[in-house]
PDB file of C-alpha atoms in Angstrom:
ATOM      1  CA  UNK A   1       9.300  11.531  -4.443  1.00  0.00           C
ATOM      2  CA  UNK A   2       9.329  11.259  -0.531  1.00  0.00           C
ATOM      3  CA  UNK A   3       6.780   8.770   1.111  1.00  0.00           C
ATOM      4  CA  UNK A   4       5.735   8.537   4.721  1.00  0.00           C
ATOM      5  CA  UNK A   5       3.705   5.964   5.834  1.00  0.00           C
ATOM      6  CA  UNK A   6       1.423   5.657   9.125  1.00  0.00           C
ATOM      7  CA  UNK A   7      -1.481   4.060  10.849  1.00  0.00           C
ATOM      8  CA  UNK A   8      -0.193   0.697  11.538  1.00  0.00           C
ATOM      9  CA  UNK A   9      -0.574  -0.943  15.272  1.00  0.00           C
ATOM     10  CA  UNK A  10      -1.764  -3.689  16.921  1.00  0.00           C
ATOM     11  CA  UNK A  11      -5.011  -5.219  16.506  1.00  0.00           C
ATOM     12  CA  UNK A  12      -7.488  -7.746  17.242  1.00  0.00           C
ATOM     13  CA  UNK A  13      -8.363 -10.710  14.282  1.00  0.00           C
ATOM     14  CA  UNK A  14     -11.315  -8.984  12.637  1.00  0.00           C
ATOM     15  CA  UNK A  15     -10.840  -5.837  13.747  1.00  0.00           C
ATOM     16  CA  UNK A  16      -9.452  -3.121  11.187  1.00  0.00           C
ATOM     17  CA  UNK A  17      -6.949  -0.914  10.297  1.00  0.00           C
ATOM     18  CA  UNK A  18      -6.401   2.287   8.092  1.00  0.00           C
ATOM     19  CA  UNK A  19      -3.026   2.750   6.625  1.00  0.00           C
ATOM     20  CA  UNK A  20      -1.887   6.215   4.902  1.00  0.00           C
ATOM     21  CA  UNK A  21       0.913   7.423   2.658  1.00  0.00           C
ATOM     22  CA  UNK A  22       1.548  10.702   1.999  1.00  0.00           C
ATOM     23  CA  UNK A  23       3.751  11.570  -0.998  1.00  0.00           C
ATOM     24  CA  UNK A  24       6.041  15.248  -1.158  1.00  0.00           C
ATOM     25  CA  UNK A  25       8.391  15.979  -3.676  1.00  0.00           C
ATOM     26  CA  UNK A  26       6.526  15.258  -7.612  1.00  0.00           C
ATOM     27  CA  UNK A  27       3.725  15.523  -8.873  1.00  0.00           C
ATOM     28  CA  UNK A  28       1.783  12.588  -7.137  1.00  0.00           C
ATOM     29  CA  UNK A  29      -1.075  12.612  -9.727  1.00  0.00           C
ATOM     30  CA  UNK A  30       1.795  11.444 -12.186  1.00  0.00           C
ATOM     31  CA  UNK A  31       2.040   8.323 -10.037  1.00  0.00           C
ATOM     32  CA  UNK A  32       0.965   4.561  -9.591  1.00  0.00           C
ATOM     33  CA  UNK A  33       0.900   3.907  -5.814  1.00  0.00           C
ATOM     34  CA  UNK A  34       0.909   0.768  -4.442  1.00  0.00           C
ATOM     35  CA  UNK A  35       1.010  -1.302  -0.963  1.00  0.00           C
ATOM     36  CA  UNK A  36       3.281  -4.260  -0.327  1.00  0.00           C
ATOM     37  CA  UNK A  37       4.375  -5.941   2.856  1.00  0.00           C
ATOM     38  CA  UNK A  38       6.794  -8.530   4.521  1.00  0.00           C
ATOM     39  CA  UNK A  39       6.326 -10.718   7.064  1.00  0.00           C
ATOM     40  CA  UNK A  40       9.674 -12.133   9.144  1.00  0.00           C
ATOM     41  CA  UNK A  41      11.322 -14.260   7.273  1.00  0.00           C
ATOM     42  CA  UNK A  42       9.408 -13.783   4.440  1.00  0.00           C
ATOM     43  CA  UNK A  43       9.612 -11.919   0.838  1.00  0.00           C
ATOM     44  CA  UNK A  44       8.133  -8.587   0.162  1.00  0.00           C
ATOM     45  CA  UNK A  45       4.721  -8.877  -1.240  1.00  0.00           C
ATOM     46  CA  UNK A  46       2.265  -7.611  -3.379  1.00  0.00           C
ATOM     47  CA  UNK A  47      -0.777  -6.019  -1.505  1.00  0.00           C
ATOM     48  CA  UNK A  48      -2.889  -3.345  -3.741  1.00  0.00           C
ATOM     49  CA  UNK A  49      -1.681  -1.387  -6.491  1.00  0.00           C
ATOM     50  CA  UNK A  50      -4.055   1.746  -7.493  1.00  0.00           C
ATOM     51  CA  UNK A  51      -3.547   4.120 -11.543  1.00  0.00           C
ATOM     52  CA  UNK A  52      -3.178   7.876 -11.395  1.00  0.00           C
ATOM     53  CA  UNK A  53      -7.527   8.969 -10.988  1.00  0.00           C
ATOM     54  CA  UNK A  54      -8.010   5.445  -8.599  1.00  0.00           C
ATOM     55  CA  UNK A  55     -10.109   4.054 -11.116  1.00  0.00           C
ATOM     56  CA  UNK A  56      -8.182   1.040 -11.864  1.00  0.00           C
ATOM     57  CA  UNK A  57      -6.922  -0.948  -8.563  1.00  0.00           C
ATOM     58  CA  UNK A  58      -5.337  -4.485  -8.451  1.00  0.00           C
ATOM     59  CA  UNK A  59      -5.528  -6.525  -5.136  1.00  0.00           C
ATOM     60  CA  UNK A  60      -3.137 -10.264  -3.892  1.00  0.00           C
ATOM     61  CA  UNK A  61      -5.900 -12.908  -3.736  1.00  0.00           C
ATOM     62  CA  UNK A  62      -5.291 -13.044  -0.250  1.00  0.00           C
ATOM     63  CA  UNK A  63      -6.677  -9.555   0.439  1.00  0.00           C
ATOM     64  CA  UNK A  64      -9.175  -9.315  -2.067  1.00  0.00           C
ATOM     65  CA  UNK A  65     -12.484  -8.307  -0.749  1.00  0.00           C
ATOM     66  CA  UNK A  66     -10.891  -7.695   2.655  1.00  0.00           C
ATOM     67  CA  UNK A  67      -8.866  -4.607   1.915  1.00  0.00           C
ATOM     68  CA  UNK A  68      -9.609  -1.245  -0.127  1.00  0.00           C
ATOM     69  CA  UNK A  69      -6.558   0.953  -2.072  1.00  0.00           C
ATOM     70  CA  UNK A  70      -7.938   4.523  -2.997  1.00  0.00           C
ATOM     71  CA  UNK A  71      -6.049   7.789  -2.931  1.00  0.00           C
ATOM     72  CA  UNK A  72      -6.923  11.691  -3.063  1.00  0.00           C
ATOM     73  CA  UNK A  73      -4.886  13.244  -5.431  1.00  0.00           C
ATOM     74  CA  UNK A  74      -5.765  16.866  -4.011  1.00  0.00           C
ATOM     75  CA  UNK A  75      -4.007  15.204  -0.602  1.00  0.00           C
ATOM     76  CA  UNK A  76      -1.224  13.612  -1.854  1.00  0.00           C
ATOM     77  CA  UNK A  77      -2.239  10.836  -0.202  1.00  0.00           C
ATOM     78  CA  UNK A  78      -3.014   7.136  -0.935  1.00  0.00           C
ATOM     79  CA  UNK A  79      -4.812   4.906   1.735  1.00  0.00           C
ATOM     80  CA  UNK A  80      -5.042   1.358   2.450  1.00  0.00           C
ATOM     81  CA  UNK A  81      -8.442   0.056   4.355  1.00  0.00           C
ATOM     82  CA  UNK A  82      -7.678  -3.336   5.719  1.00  0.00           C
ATOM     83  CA  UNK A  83     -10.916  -4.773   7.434  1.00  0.00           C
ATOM     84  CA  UNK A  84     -11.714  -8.320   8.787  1.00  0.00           C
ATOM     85  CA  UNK A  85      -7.796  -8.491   9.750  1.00  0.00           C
ATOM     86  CA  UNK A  86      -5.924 -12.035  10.550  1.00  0.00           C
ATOM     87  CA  UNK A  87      -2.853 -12.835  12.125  1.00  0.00           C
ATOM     88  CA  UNK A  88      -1.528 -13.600   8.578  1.00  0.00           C
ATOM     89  CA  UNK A  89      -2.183 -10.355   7.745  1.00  0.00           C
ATOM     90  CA  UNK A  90       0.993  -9.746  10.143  1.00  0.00           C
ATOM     91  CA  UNK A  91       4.140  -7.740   8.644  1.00  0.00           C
ATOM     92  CA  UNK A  92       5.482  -4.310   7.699  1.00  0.00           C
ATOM     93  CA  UNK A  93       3.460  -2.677   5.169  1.00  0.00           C
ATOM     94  CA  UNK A  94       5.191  -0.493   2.625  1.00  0.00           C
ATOM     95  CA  UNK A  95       3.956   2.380  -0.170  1.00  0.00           C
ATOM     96  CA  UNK A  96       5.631   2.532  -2.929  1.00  0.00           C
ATOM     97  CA  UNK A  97       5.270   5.092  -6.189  1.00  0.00           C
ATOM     98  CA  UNK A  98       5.974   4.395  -9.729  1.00  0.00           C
ATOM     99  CA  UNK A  99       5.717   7.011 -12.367  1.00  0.00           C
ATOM    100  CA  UNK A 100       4.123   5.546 -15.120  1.00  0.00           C
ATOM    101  CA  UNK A 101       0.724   4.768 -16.681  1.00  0.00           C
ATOM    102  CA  UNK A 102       0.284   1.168 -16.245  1.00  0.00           C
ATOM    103  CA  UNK A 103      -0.515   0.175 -12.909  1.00  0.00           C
ATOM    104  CA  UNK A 104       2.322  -3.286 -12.010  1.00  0.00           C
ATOM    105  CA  UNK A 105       2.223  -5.044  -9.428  1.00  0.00           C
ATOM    106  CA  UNK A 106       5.889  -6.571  -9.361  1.00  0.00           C
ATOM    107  CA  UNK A 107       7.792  -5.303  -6.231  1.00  0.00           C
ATOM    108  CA  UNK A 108      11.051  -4.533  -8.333  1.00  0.00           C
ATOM    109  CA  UNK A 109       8.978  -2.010 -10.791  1.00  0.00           C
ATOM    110  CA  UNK A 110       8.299   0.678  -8.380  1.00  0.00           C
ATOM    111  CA  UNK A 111      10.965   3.266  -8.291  1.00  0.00           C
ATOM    112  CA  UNK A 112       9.925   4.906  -4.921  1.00  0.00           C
ATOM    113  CA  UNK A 113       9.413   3.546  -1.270  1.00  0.00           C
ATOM    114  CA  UNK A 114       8.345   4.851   2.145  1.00  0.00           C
ATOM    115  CA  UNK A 115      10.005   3.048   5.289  1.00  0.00           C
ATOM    116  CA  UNK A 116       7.109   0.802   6.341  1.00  0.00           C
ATOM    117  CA  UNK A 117       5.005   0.754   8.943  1.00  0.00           C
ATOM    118  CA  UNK A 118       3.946  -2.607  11.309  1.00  0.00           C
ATOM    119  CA  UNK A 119       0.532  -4.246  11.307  1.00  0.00           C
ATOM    120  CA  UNK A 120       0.428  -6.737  14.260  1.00  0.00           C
ATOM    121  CA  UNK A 121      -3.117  -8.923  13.818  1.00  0.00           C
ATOM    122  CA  UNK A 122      -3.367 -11.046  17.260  1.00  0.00           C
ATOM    123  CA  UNK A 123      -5.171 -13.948  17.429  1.00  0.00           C
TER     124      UNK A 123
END
């Protein structure tokens, strides 16, 4: 499966962002989707992970409450709604796609990656 993600930029601390992913190639239904990012210097992280119908969503502590995973199957498309933004929030955010049932949150189960887009949070 092919991913392309969009919607980073620049914004202000508190301000918000809406980050999309849209998946070609497979049957994205069939997939776990999930958000990561890394920051310069930094390991790739964890962000939101989202099942196959969006029922069942995992979040980093660090974004919990903050940010919102969901994804229309019919659009082949999975989002990522990042509100009340810091400058930590700073890096490259990645989608990634795994095809299995269990939603994971590890960055070395996902068998699929787009090629990141930045999210600059000034202070």
């Amino acid at each position: 499966v092919q991913l392309q993600a969009s919607g980073g930029g620049l914004v202000q601390a508190g301000g918000s962002l809406r980050l999309s992913c849209v998946a070609s190639g497979r049957t994205f239904s069939n997939y776990v989707m999930g958000w990561f990012r890394q920051a310069p210097g930094k390991e790739r992280e964890f962000v939101a992970a989202i099942g196959w119908s969006g029922g069942t969503t995992y979040y980093a502590g660090s974004v919990k409450g903050r940010f919102t995973i969901s994804r229309d199957n019919a659009k082949n498309t999975v989002y990522l709604q990042m509100n009340s933004l810091k400058p930590e929030d700073t890096a490259v955010y990645y989608c990634a796609a795994r095809h299995t049932i269990v939603v994971v949150t590890s960055t070395t189960a996902y068998d699929y990656w787009g090629q990141g887009t930045q999210v600059t949070v000034s202070s």
